[in-house]
Short mmCIF file of C-alpha atoms in Angstrom, two decimals:
data_model
loop_
_atom_site.label_atom_id
_atom_site.label_comp_id
_atom_site.label_asym_id
_atom_site.label_seq_id
_atom_site.Cartn_x
_atom_site.Cartn_y
_atom_site.Cartn_z
CA UNK N 10 116.96 9.13 1.23
CA UNK N 11 114.19 10.04 -1.36
CA UNK N 12 110.72 10.84 0.00
CA UNK N 13 107.91 9.72 -2.27
CA UNK N 14 104.51 11.24 -1.65
CA UNK N 15 101.36 10.24 -3.45
CA UNK N 16 97.99 11.99 -3.54
CA UNK N 17 95.21 11.37 -3.06
CA UNK N 18 95.45 8.52 -0.68
CA UNK N 19 91.96 7.30 -1.56
CA UNK N 20 89.96 7.95 -4.50
CA UNK N 21 86.30 6.98 -5.39
CA UNK N 22 84.93 7.90 -8.83
CA UNK N 23 82.10 6.91 -11.15
CA UNK N 24 82.68 4.77 -14.26
CA UNK N 25 83.76 6.90 -17.21
CA UNK N 26 85.48 9.63 -15.16
CA UNK N 27 89.05 10.86 -15.87
CA UNK N 28 91.34 9.97 -13.02
CA UNK N 29 94.46 11.61 -12.04
CA UNK N 30 97.01 10.29 -9.46
CA UNK N 31 99.87 12.32 -8.40
CA UNK N 32 103.37 11.53 -7.20
CA UNK N 33 106.19 13.87 -5.91
CA UNK N 34 109.65 12.96 -4.92
CA UNK N 35 112.44 14.93 -3.00
CA UNK N 36 115.70 13.91 -4.70
CA UNK N 37 116.77 13.59 -8.28
CA UNK N 38 116.06 10.21 -9.73
CA UNK N 39 117.06 8.07 -12.71
CA UNK N 40 113.58 6.58 -13.31
CA UNK N 41 110.01 6.47 -11.97
CA UNK N 42 107.77 3.46 -11.92
CA UNK N 43 103.93 3.23 -11.77
CA UNK N 44 102.75 -0.07 -10.39
CA UNK N 45 99.31 -1.56 -10.03
CA UNK N 46 98.22 -3.92 -7.13
CA UNK N 47 94.79 -5.62 -7.20
CA UNK N 48 93.30 -6.66 -3.84
CA UNK N 49 94.95 -9.66 -2.56
CA UNK N 50 97.12 -9.79 -5.78
CA UNK N 51 100.59 -9.24 -6.88
CA UNK N 52 102.24 -6.21 -8.18
CA UNK N 53 102.39 -5.31 -11.83
CA UNK N 54 104.44 -2.78 -13.60
CA UNK N 55 102.44 -0.30 -15.62
CA UNK N 56 105.04 2.26 -16.65
CA UNK N 57 108.79 3.09 -16.35
CA UNK N 58 109.71 6.53 -17.37
CA UNK N 59 112.64 9.02 -16.92
CA UNK N 60 111.25 11.81 -18.98
CA UNK N 61 108.20 12.97 -20.99
CA UNK N 62 105.15 10.88 -21.38
CA UNK N 63 104.02 7.30 -22.03
CA UNK N 64 100.68 5.82 -23.01
CA UNK N 65 99.28 2.42 -22.84
CA UNK N 66 95.67 2.07 -23.82
CA UNK N 67 93.66 4.22 -21.47
CA UNK N 68 96.62 4.92 -19.14
CA UNK N 69 98.98 7.86 -19.56
CA UNK N 70 101.87 8.61 -17.40
CA UNK N 71 103.89 11.90 -17.40
CA UNK N 72 106.91 13.08 -15.48
CA UNK N 73 108.49 16.48 -14.92
CA UNK N 74 111.92 16.06 -13.95
CA UNK N 75 112.56 19.75 -13.02
CA UNK N 76 109.47 19.81 -10.66
CA UNK N 77 110.11 16.28 -9.38
CA UNK N 78 106.56 15.28 -10.00
CA UNK N 79 104.68 12.61 -12.06
CA UNK N 80 101.01 11.98 -12.81
CA UNK N 81 99.11 8.81 -13.74
CA UNK N 82 95.95 9.44 -15.69
CA UNK N 83 93.26 7.01 -16.52
CA UNK N 84 90.63 7.91 -19.23
CA UNK N 85 87.19 6.41 -19.35
CA UNK N 86 87.68 4.65 -16.11
CA UNK N 87 86.07 1.30 -15.54
CA UNK N 88 85.35 -0.83 -12.41
CA UNK N 89 88.23 -3.16 -13.41
CA UNK N 90 90.62 -0.22 -12.85
CA UNK N 91 89.83 -0.49 -9.19
CA UNK N 92 93.13 -1.19 -7.47
CA UNK N 93 96.02 0.35 -5.47
CA UNK N 94 98.46 2.40 -7.72
CA UNK N 95 101.93 2.80 -6.45
CA UNK N 96 104.65 5.20 -7.49
CA UNK N 97 108.25 4.13 -6.90
CA UNK N 98 111.52 5.79 -7.79
CA UNK N 99 114.98 4.54 -8.64
CA UNK N 100 117.84 6.81 -7.37
CA UNK N 101 120.50 8.29 -9.47
CA UNK N 102 123.28 7.42 -7.01
CA UNK N 103 124.29 4.18 -8.59
CA UNK N 104 123.43 1.90 -5.71
CA UNK N 105 121.68 -1.53 -6.41
CA UNK N 106 119.36 -1.37 -3.44
CA UNK N 107 116.12 -1.25 -5.35
CA UNK N 108 113.17 1.26 -5.36
CA UNK N 109 111.74 3.70 -2.92
CA UNK N 110 107.93 3.47 -2.88
CA UNK N 111 105.08 5.70 -2.06
CA UNK N 112 102.21 4.50 0.10
CA UNK N 113 99.88 4.00 -2.79
CA UNK N 114 96.64 5.52 -3.90
CA UNK N 115 93.54 3.16 -3.42
CA UNK N 116 91.18 3.70 -6.33
CA UNK N 117 87.60 2.53 -6.49
CA UNK N 118 85.49 2.92 -9.59
CA UNK N 119 81.89 2.51 -9.11
CA UNK N 120 79.57 1.29 -11.91
CA UNK B 13 106.95 -18.06 -18.75
CA UNK B 14 106.52 -18.02 -14.95
CA UNK B 15 108.40 -14.80 -14.05
CA UNK B 16 108.82 -14.46 -10.36
CA UNK B 17 107.21 -17.25 -8.21
CA UNK B 18 106.71 -16.97 -4.53
CA UNK B 19 105.58 -19.78 -2.11
CA UNK B 20 103.65 -20.11 -0.05
CA UNK B 21 100.93 -17.56 -0.72
CA UNK B 22 99.59 -17.53 2.88
CA UNK B 23 101.01 -18.77 6.17
CA UNK B 24 100.27 -18.45 9.84
CA UNK B 25 103.06 -18.85 12.24
CA UNK B 26 103.17 -19.00 15.97
CA UNK B 27 105.61 -16.67 17.86
CA UNK B 28 109.00 -18.22 17.92
CA UNK B 29 108.51 -20.52 14.96
CA UNK B 30 110.68 -20.26 11.90
CA UNK B 31 109.99 -20.54 8.31
CA UNK B 32 111.48 -19.80 4.73
CA UNK B 33 109.66 -17.94 2.11
CA UNK B 34 110.67 -19.03 -1.31
CA UNK B 35 111.38 -16.98 -4.19
CA UNK B 36 112.33 -18.19 -7.73
CA UNK B 37 112.84 -16.35 -11.09
CA UNK B 38 113.19 -18.03 -14.47
CA UNK B 39 114.44 -14.79 -16.32
CA UNK B 40 118.14 -15.11 -15.51
CA UNK B 41 117.96 -11.87 -13.66
CA UNK B 42 121.02 -10.90 -11.49
CA UNK B 43 119.25 -8.45 -9.16
CA UNK B 44 116.64 -9.87 -6.65
CA UNK B 45 114.86 -8.11 -3.74
CA UNK B 46 112.77 -8.88 -0.83
CA UNK B 47 110.24 -6.17 0.27
CA UNK B 48 107.56 -6.09 3.00
CA UNK B 49 104.26 -4.11 2.68
CA UNK B 50 102.54 -3.10 5.83
CA UNK B 51 99.09 -1.56 5.81
CA UNK B 52 99.14 2.07 4.96
CA UNK B 53 102.96 2.12 4.22
CA UNK B 54 105.05 1.88 1.27
CA UNK B 55 107.09 -1.27 0.51
CA UNK B 56 110.23 -1.47 2.55
CA UNK B 57 113.41 -3.20 1.37
CA UNK B 58 114.54 -6.10 3.61
CA UNK B 59 117.40 -7.62 1.72
CA UNK B 60 118.72 -7.54 -1.83
CA UNK B 61 121.24 -9.55 -4.03
CA UNK B 62 123.21 -8.45 -7.12
CA UNK B 63 124.14 -11.99 -8.01
CA UNK B 64 124.74 -15.50 -6.81
CA UNK B 65 126.83 -15.58 -3.56
CA UNK B 66 126.17 -11.65 -2.99
CA UNK B 67 123.61 -10.35 -0.58
CA UNK B 68 123.16 -7.07 1.34
CA UNK B 69 120.89 -5.63 3.96
CA UNK B 70 118.11 -3.17 2.97
CA UNK B 71 116.19 -0.75 5.11
CA UNK B 72 114.55 -3.21 7.53
CA UNK B 73 116.71 -6.39 7.81
CA UNK B 74 116.47 -7.28 11.53
CA UNK B 75 114.79 -10.59 12.08
CA UNK B 76 115.59 -11.94 8.55
CA UNK B 77 118.26 -13.78 6.82
CA UNK B 78 118.77 -14.45 3.02
CA UNK B 79 121.06 -16.53 0.85
CA UNK B 80 121.57 -16.65 -2.91
CA UNK B 81 123.36 -19.80 -3.86
CA UNK B 82 121.97 -19.79 -7.39
CA UNK B 83 120.90 -17.04 -9.83
CA UNK B 84 117.27 -18.37 -9.87
CA UNK B 85 116.53 -18.68 -6.00
CA UNK B 86 116.49 -16.04 -3.26
CA UNK B 87 114.86 -17.42 -0.10
CA UNK B 88 114.03 -15.29 2.91
CA UNK B 89 114.45 -16.93 6.43
CA UNK B 90 112.58 -15.95 9.57
CA UNK B 91 114.36 -17.54 12.46
CA UNK B 92 112.22 -16.47 15.48
CA UNK B 93 108.80 -15.15 14.23
CA UNK B 94 107.36 -12.12 16.04
CA UNK B 95 103.95 -10.35 15.63
CA UNK B 96 105.91 -7.43 14.08
CA UNK B 97 106.82 -9.51 11.15
CA UNK B 98 103.01 -9.89 10.28
CA UNK B 99 103.08 -8.39 6.74
CA UNK B 100 102.82 -9.15 3.11
CA UNK B 101 106.14 -9.93 1.53
CA UNK B 102 107.08 -9.44 -2.02
CA UNK B 103 110.01 -10.76 -4.02
CA UNK B 104 111.17 -8.82 -7.03
CA UNK B 105 113.85 -9.17 -9.68
CA UNK B 106 115.44 -7.20 -12.53
CA UNK B 107 118.12 -7.91 -15.01
CA UNK B 108 120.55 -5.19 -14.05
CA UNK B 109 120.81 -1.92 -12.37
CA UNK B 110 120.00 0.73 -14.80
CA UNK B 111 117.55 3.61 -15.26
CA UNK B 112 115.50 1.80 -17.81
CA UNK B 113 115.33 -1.52 -15.97
CA UNK B 114 111.93 -2.73 -15.30
CA UNK B 115 111.06 -4.57 -11.98
CA UNK B 116 109.21 -7.77 -11.95
CA UNK B 117 107.23 -8.88 -8.81
CA UNK B 118 105.95 -11.95 -7.46
CA UNK B 119 102.33 -12.54 -6.17
CA UNK B 120 103.24 -11.89 -2.60
CA UNK B 121 103.16 -13.98 0.59
CA UNK B 122 100.76 -12.98 3.38
CA UNK B 123 102.26 -13.91 6.68
CA UNK B 124 100.51 -13.70 10.11
CA UNK B 125 102.35 -14.25 13.26
CA UNK B 126 100.16 -15.15 16.25
#
């Protein structure tokens, strides 16, 4: 079973700061997802990647398959970025049983 | 386009009561999932389905049942509610199993058992 670890668990930063959230996993995967969950809200998919780097606006996600590690970066952070960011992986074994999730990183951006 | 719709959003149950959490998707996805999210923990898979008439247990199925009579609907049944089932429940769907398949989530159902 894949173990997914995220760091930090909690992060408070000032508006405008560059944010990095890390995710590591223990077993080879076919894809990694970054998800966003606002307080009391649903879960939204931000990125899905299996290699390299993806960018959407101020968000950048990278993955290093050899090191079993991914990072989510937020440039010019804003209070509306405050949310829980969740890393999830899809195994490479061919099973249909969904994703394995990290515990999430609770991000607060202060004005 | 509604995506994945869960009802209700909130519910309080008494110990021993039963209820059904509803999940519907309008994207014609074959794969559907039920997860629970407990404070400080990652989402855990309860049950999943790869198509109408096919369901299978996930990591934490005890105390729950599911059915999948149509492609669109995947209800989760709690027969005898227990305090340990207090959690936030998420339904998700995806079109197929593949490395590049995005997952779509509902808004969640916050359940409290007292």
